CSV table of C-alpha atoms and ligand atoms in Angstrom, one decimal:
chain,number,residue,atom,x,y,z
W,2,UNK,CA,-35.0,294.4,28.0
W,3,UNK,CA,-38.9,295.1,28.1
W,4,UNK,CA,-40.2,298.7,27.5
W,5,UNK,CA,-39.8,299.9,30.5
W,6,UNK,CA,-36.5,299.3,30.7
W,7,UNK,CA,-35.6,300.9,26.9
W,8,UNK,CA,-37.5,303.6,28.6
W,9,UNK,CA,-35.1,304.1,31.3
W,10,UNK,CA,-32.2,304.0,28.7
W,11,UNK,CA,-33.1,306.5,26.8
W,12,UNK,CA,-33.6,308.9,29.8
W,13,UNK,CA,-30.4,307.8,31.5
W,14,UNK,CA,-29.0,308.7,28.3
W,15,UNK,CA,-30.7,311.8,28.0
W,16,UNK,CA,-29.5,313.0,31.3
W,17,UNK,CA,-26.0,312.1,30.4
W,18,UNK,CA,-26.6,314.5,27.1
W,19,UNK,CA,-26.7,312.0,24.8
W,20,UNK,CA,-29.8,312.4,21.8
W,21,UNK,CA,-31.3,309.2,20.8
W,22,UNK,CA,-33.2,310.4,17.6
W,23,UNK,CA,-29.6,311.5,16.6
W,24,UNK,CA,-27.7,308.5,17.3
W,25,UNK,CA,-30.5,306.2,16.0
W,26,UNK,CA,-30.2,308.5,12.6
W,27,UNK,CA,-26.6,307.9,12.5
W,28,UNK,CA,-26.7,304.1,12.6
W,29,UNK,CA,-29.4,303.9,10.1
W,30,UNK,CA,-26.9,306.3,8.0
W,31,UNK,CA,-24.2,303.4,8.7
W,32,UNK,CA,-23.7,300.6,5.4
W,33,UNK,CA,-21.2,298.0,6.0
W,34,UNK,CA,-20.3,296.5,2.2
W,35,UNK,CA,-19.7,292.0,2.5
W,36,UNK,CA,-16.9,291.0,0.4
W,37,UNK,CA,-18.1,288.9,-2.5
W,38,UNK,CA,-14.9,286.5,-2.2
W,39,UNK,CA,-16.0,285.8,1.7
W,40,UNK,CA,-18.7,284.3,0.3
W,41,UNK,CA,-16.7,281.4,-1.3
W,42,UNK,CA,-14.9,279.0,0.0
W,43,UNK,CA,-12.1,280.0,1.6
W,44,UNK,CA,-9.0,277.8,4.3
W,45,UNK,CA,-5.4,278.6,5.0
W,46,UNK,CA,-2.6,277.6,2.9
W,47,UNK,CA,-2.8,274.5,4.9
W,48,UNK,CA,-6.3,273.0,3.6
W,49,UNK,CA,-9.4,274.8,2.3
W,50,UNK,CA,-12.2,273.3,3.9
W,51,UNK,CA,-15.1,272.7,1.0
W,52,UNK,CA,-18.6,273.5,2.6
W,53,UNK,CA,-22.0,272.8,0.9
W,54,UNK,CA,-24.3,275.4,-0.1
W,55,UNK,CA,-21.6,277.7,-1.2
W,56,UNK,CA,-21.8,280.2,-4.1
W,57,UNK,CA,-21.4,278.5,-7.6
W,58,UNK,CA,-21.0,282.0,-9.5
W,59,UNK,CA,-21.1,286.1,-9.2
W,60,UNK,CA,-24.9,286.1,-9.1
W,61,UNK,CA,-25.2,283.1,-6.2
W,62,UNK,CA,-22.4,285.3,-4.2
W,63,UNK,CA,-24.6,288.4,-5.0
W,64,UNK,CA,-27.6,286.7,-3.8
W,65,UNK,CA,-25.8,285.4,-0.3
W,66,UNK,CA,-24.9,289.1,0.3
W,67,UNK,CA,-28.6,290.1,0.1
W,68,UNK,CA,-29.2,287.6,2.8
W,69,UNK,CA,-26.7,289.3,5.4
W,70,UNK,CA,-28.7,293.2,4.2
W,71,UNK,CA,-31.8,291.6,4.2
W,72,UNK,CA,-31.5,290.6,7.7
W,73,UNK,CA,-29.6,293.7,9.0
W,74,UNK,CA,-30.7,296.7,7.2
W,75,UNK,CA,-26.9,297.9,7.2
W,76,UNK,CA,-25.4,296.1,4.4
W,77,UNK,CA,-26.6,297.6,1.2
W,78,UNK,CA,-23.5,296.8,-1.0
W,79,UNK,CA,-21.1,293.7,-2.3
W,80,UNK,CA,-17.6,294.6,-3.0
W,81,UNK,CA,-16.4,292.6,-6.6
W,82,UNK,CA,-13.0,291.3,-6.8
W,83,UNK,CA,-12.0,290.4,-10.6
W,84,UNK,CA,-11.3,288.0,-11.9
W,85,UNK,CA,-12.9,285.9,-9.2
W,86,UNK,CA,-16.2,287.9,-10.6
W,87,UNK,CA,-15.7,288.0,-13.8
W,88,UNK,CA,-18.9,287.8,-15.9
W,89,UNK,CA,-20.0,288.5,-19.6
W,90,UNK,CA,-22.4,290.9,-18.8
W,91,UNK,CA,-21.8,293.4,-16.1
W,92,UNK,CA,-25.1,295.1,-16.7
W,93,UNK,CA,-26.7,292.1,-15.9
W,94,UNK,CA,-24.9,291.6,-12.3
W,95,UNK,CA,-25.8,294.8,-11.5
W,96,UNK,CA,-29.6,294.7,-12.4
W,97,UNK,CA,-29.2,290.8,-10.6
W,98,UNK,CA,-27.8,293.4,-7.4
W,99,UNK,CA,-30.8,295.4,-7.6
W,100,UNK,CA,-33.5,292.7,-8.1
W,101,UNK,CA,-32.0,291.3,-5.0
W,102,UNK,CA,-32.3,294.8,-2.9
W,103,UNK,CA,-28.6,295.9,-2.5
W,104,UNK,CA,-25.9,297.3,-5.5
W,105,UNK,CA,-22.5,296.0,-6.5
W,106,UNK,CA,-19.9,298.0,-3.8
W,107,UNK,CA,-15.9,298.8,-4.4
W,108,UNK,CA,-14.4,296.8,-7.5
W,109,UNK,CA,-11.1,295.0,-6.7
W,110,UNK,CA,-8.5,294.1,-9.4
W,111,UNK,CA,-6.5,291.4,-8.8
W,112,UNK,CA,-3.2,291.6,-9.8
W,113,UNK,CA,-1.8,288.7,-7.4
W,114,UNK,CA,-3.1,285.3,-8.9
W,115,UNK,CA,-1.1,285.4,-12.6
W,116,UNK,CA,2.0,283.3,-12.8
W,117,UNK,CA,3.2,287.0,-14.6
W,118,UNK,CA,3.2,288.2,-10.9
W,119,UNK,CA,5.7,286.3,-9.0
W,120,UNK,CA,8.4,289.2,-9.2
W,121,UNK,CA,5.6,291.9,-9.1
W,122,UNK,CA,3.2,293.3,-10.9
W,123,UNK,CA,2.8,297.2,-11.4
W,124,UNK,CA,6.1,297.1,-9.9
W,125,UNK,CA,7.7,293.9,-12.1
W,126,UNK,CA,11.0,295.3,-13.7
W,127,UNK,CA,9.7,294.1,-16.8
W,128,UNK,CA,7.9,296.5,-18.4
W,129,UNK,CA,5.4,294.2,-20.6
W,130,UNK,CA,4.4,292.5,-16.9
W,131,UNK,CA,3.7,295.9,-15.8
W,132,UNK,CA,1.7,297.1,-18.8
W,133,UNK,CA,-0.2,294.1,-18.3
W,134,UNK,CA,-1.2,294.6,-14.6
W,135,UNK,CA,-2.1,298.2,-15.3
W,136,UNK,CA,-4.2,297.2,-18.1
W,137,UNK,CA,-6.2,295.3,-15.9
W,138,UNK,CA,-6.4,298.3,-13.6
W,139,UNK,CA,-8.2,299.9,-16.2
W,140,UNK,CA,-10.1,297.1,-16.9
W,141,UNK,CA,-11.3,297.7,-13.2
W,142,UNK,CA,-13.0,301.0,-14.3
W,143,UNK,CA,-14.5,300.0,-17.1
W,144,UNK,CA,-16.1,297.3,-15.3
W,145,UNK,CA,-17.1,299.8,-12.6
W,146,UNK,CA,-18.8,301.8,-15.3
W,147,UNK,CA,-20.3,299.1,-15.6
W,148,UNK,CA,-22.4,298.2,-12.5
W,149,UNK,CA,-22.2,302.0,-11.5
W,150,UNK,CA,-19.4,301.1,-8.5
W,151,UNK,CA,-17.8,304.6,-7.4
W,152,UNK,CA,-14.9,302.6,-6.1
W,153,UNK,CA,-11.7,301.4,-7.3
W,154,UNK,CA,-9.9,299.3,-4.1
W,155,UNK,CA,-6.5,298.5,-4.7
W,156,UNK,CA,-4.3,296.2,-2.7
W,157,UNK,CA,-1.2,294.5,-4.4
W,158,UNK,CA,0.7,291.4,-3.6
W,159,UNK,CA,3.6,293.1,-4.7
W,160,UNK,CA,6.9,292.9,-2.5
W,161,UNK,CA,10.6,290.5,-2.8
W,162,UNK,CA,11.8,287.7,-0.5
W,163,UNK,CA,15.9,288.5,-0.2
W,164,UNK,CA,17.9,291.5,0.5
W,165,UNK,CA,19.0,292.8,-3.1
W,166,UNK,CA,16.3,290.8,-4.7
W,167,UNK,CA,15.2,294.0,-6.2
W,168,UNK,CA,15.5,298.0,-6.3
W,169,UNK,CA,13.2,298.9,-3.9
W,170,UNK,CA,13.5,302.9,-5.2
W,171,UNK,CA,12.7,301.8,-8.8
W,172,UNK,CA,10.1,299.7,-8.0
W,173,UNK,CA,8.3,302.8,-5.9
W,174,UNK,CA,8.0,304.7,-9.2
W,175,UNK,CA,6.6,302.2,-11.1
W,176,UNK,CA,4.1,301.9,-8.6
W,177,UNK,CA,3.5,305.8,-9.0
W,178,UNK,CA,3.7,305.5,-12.7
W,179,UNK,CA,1.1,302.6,-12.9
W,180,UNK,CA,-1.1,304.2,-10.5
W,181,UNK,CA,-1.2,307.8,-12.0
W,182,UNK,CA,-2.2,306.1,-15.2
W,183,UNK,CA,-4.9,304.2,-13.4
W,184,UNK,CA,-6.2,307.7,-11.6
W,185,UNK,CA,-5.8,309.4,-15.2
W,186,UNK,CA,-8.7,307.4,-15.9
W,187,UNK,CA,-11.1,308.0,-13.5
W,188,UNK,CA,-14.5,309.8,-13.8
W,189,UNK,CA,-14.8,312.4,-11.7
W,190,UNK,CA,-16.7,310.6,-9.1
W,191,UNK,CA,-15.1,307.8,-8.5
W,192,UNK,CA,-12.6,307.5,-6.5
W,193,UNK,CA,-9.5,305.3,-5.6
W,194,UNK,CA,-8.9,303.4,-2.3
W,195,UNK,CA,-5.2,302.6,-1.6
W,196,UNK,CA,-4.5,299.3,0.8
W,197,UNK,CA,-1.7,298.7,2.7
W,198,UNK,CA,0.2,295.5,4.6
W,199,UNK,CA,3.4,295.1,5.8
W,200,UNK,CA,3.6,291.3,5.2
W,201,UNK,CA,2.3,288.8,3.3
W,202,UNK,CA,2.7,287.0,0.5
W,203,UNK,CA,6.2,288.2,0.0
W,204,UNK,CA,7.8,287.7,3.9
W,205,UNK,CA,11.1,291.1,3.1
W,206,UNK,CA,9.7,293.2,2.0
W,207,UNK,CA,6.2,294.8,0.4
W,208,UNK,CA,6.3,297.5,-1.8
W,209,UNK,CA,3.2,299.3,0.5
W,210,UNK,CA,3.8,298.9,3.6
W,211,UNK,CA,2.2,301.1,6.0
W,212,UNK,CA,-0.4,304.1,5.9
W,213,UNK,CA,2.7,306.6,5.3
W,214,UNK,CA,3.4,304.8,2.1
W,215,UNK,CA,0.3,304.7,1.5
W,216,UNK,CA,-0.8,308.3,2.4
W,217,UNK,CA,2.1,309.3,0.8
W,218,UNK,CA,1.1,307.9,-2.5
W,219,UNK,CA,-2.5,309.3,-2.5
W,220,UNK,CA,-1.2,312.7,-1.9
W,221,UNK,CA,1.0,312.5,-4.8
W,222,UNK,CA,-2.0,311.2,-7.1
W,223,UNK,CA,-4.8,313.9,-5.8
W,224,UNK,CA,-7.9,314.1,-4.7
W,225,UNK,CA,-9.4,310.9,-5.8
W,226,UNK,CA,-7.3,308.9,-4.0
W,227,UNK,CA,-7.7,308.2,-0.5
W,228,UNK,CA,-6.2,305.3,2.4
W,229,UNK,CA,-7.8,302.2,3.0
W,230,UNK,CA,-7.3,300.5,6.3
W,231,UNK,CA,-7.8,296.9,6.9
W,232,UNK,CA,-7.5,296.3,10.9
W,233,UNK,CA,-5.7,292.9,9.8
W,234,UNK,CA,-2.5,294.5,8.3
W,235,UNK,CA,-0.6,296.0,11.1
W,236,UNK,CA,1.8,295.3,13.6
W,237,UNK,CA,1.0,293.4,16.6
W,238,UNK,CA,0.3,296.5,19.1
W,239,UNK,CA,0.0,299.4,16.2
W,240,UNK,CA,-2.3,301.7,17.4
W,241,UNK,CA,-4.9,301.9,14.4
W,242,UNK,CA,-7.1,304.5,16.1
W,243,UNK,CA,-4.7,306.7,16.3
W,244,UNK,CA,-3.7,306.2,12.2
W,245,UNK,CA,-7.5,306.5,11.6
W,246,UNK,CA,-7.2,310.0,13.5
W,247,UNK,CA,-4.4,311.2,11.2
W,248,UNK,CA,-5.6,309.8,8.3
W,249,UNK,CA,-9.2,312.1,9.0
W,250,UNK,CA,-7.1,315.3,10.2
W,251,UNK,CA,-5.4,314.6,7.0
W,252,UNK,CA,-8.8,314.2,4.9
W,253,UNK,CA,-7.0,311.0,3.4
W,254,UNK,CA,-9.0,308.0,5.0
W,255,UNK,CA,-11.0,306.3,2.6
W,256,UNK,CA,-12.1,302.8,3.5
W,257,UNK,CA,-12.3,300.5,6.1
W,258,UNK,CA,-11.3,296.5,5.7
W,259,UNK,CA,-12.9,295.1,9.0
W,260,UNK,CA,-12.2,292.1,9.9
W,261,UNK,CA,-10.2,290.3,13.5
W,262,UNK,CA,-6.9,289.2,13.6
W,263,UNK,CA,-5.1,287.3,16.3
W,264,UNK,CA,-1.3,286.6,14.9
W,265,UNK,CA,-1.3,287.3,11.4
W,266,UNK,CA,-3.7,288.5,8.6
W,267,UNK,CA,-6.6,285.9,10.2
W,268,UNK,CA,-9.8,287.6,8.4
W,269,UNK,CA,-11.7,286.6,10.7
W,270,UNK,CA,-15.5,287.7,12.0
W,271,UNK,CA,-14.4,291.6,13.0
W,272,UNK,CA,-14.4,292.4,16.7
W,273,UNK,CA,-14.4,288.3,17.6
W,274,UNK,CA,-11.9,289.5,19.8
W,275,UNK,CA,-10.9,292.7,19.4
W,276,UNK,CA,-14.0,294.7,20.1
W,277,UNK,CA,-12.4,297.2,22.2
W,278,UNK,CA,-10.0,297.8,19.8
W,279,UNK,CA,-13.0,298.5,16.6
W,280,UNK,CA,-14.7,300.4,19.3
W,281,UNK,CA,-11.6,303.4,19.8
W,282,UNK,CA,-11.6,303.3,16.0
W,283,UNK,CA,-15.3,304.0,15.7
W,284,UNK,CA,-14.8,306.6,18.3
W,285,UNK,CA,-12.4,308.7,16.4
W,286,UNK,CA,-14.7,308.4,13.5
W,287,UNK,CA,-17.6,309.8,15.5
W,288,UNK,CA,-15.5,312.4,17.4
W,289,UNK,CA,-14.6,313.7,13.5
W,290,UNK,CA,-18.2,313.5,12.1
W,291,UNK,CA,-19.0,315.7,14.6
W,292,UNK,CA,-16.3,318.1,14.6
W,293,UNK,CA,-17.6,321.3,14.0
W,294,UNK,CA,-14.8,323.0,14.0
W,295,UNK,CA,-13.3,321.1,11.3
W,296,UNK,CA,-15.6,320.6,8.6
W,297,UNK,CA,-13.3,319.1,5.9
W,298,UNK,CA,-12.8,316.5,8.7
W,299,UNK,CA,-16.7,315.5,9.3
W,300,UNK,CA,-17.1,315.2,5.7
W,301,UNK,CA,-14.0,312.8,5.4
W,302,UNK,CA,-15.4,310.9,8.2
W,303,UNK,CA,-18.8,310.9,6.6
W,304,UNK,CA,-17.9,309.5,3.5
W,305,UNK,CA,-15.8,306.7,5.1
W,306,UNK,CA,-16.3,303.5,2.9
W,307,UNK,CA,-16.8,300.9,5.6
W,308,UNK,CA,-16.5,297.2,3.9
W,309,UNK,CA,-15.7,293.8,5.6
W,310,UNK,CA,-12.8,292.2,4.4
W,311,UNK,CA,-13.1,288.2,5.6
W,312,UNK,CA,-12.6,285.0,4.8
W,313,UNK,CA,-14.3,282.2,7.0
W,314,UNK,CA,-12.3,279.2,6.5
W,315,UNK,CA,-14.5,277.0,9.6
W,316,UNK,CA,-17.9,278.6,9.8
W,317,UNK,CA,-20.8,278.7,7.4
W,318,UNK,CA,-20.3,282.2,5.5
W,319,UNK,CA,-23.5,284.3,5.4
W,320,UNK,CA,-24.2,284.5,9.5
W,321,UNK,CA,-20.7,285.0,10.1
W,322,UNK,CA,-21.1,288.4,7.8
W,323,UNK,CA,-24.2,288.8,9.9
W,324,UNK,CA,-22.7,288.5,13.0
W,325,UNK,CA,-19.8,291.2,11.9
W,326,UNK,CA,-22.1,293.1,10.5
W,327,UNK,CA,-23.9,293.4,14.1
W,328,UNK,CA,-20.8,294.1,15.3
W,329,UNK,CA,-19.7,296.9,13.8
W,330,UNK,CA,-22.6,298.6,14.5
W,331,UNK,CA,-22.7,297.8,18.0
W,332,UNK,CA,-19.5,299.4,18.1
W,333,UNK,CA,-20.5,302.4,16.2
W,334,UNK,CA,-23.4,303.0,18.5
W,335,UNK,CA,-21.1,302.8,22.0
W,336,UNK,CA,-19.0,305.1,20.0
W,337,UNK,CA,-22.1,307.7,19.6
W,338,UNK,CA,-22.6,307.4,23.2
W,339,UNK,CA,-19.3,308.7,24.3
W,340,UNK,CA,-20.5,312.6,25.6
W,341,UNK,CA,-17.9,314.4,23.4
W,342,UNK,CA,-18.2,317.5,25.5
W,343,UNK,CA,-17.5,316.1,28.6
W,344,UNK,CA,-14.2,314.8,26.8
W,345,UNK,CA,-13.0,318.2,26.0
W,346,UNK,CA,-13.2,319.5,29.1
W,347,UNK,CA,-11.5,316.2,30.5
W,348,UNK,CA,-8.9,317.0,28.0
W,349,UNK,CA,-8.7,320.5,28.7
W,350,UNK,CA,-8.3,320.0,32.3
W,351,UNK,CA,-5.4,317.2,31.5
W,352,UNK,CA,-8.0,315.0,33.6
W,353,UNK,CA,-6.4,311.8,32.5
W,354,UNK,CA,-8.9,309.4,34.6
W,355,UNK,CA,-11.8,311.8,33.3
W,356,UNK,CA,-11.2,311.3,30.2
W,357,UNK,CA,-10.2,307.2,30.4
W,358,UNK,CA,-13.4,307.3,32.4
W,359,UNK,CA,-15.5,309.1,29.4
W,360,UNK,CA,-14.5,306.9,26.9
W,361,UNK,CA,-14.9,303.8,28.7
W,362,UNK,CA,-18.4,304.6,30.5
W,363,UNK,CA,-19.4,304.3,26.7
W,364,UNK,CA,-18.0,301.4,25.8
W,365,UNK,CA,-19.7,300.0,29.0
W,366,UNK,CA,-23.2,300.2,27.8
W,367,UNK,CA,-25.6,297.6,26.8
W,368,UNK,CA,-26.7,298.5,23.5
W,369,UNK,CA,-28.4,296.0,22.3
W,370,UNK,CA,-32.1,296.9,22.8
W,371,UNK,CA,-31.3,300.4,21.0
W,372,UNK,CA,-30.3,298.7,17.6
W,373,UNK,CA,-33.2,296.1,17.9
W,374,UNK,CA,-35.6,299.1,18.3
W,375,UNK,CA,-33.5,300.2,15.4
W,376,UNK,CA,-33.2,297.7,13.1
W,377,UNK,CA,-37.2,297.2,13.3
W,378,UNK,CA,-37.6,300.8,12.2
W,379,UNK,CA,-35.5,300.4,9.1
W,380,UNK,CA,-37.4,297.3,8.3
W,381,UNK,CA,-34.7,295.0,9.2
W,382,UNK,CA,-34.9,292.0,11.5
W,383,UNK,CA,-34.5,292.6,15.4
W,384,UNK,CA,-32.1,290.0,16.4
W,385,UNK,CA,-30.7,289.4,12.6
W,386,UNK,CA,-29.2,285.8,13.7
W,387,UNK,CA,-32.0,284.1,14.6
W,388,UNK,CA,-34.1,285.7,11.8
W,389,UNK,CA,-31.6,284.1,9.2
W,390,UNK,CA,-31.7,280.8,11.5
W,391,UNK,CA,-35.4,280.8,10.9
W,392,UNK,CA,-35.7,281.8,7.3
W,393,UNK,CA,-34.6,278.5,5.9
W,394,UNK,CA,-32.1,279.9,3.2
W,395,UNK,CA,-29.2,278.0,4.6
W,396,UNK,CA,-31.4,274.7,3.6
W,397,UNK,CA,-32.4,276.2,0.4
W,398,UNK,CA,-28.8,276.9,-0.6
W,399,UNK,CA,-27.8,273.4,0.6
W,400,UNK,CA,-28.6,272.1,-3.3
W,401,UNK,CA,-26.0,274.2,-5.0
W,402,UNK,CA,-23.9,271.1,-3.3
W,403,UNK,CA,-20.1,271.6,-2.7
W,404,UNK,CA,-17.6,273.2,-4.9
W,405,UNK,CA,-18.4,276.7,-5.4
W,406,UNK,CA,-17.3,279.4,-7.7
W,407,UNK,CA,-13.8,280.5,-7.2
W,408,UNK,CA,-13.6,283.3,-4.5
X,509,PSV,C1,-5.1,291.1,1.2
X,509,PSV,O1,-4.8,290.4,2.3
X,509,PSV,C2,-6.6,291.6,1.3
X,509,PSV,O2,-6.8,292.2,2.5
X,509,PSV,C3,-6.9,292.5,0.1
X,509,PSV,O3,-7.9,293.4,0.5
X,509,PSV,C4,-7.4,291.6,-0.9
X,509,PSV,O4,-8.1,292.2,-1.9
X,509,PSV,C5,-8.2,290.7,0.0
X,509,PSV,O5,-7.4,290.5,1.2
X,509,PSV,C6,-8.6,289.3,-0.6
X,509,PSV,O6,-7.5,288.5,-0.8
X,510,MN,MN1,-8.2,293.8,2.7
């Protein structure tokens, strides 16, 4: 699109009541964290494909994650999962994050990977298995202390394979019990993000389930602890927009797993083929940050922590988190283009084609000249892709050979 054509954008924008400036300021305000582990090899439990050039350790990962900010201007953070990143010194991973332009994002225990785990682990009816699991909860915090991480994001592999394999009602409170020790603990600026899924690895049942278990369990904690979504861990069909609304009506949404999903949990580059569906999400988002008549909400909404959640198990790793990276904010910026006031009044008038037609006219536009005119204000690179292509770090990485750290 030359200049004359942004031109005519902006003021086909302007007569639909849309601000530039203000959208522009909004996605600048937008930071998407990578996922240190989707920087490490990765494959199904059929084969994990080795690829050369793949982190060997914490700092490498930390490194590749710079790549995807460096090139985007959006990306400012790196989620930690431990142990996969476990180091000796935390200080020094932190001041490795900073050297390297971005800061160390949500820390993840893992409580899934210990043989101690395969009946559970905050909720193992064996009390030592479940001191053990919570210990390393706390662990967690420390560690976030540590690299100055506000974030503790919790997902657990926890669930049974057979009817009567275990009390589901007993293992519920020790769930609680575990996770009002772990919230007990944390400073009061830091926070707790709760994940859910209804399947996977245990194929009966999981102890969290849904967002109502979930929801239901951050109100009984308190204020530190919010919902995370992660688009991959619903139902075929569920309508995640719609639990994204709630969950901001609520003032209970926390954080954001992106990623795609075809059948199953696929972690694959977000909106690959769901775009429409990342886009009504977004849209709720916006329509809440800009709710003035609910303020509670907009701040909710404004202190989403958006992360990717992905494993690439085919394609090289650092431009895939580009690419998703692009995506979600091409999807935040059709989102800011939807005229909100014009939806009311659709709304009010029970104009259903109106309002379809609203939402959809947004979704419609090209916006990919606005966030190259974007990006190259923040000091980012214009097309992100081909800037990476060009930079020659997927050469330079190619020495670390195969056989990377673990995720
Ligand atoms: C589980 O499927 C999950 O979504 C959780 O967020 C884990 O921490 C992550 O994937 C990595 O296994
Ligand atoms: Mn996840």
């Amino acid at each position: 699109m030359s200049d004359k054509q942004y031109a005519l954008f902006e003021e086909q924008q302007k007569a639909r009541g849309i601000d530039l400036e203000k959208v522009k300021n909004k996605i600048k305000g937008l930071e998407v964290e990578t996922p240190s582990w989707g920087f490490g090899d990765s494959g199904t439990r059929f084969k994990v494909f080795e690829q050369e050039g793949i982190p060997r350790d914490p700092f490498e990962k930390i490194e590749d994650a710079a790549q995807v900010h460096k090139f985007t201007g959006s990306s400012g953070a790196a989620a930690i999962h431990i142990p996969w990143d476990k180091v000796d010194d935390y200080k020094a991973l932190k001041s490795h994050a900073q050297d390297h332009g971005i800061s160390i994002g949500a820390v993840n225990p893992n409580v899934f990977q210990d043989d101690d785990y395969k009946f559970g682990s905050i909720t193992n009816s064996d009390p030592a298995i479940r001191k053990k699991a919570t210990d390393h909860l706390l662990e967690c915090v420390d560690i976030a202390r540590e690299v100055d991480s506000k974030a503790i994001s919790l997902w657990f592999a926890d669930g049974t394979n057979y009817p009567g394999q275990a009390d589901f009602r007993k293992r519920k409170n020790w769930m609680h019990e575990s996770l009002q020790t772990l919230y007990n603990e944390l400073d009061d600026d830091m926070r707790m993000l709760i994940e859910y899924k209804f399947f996977e690895p245990a194929f009966y049942h999981t102890d969290l389930a849904d967002w109502g278990m979930a929801f239901n369990m951050a109100n009984k904690l308190g204020p530190k602890a919010d919902v995370l979504v992660d688009t991959g861990h619903h139902p075929q069909a569920a309508n995640i927009e719609h639990i994204v609304a709630y969950l901001l009506d609520e003032k209970k949404l926390g954080g954001f797993h992106f990623n795609s999903r075809k059948y199953a949990d696929d972690d694959l580059i977000v909106a690959a083929h769901n775009p429409h569906e990342i886009f009504l999400i977004m849209q709720q988002i916006v329509a809440a940050e800009e709710d003035k008549q609910d303020p509670a909400a907009a701040k909710t909404a404004g202190n989403i922590a958006y992360m990717l959640d992905q494993c690439h198990n085919i394609e090289p790793k650092i431009p895939a988190m580009i690419r998703s990276i692009m995506n979600v904010q091409n999807l935040y910026t059709k989102a800011c283009l939807v005229n909100l006031e014009e939806l009311r009044e659709a709304q009010e008038k029970q104009d259903v084609l109106w309002a379809e037609e609203v939402v959809r006219e947004a979704y419609e536009f090209d916006v990919t000249p606005l966030l190259k005119a974007v990006r190259e204000e923040m000091g980012a690179a214009p097309d992100p892709m081909k800037a990476y292509r060009d930079s020659g770090y997927a050469e330079k990485i190619l020495k670390r050979d195969k056989g990377g750290a673990d995720r």
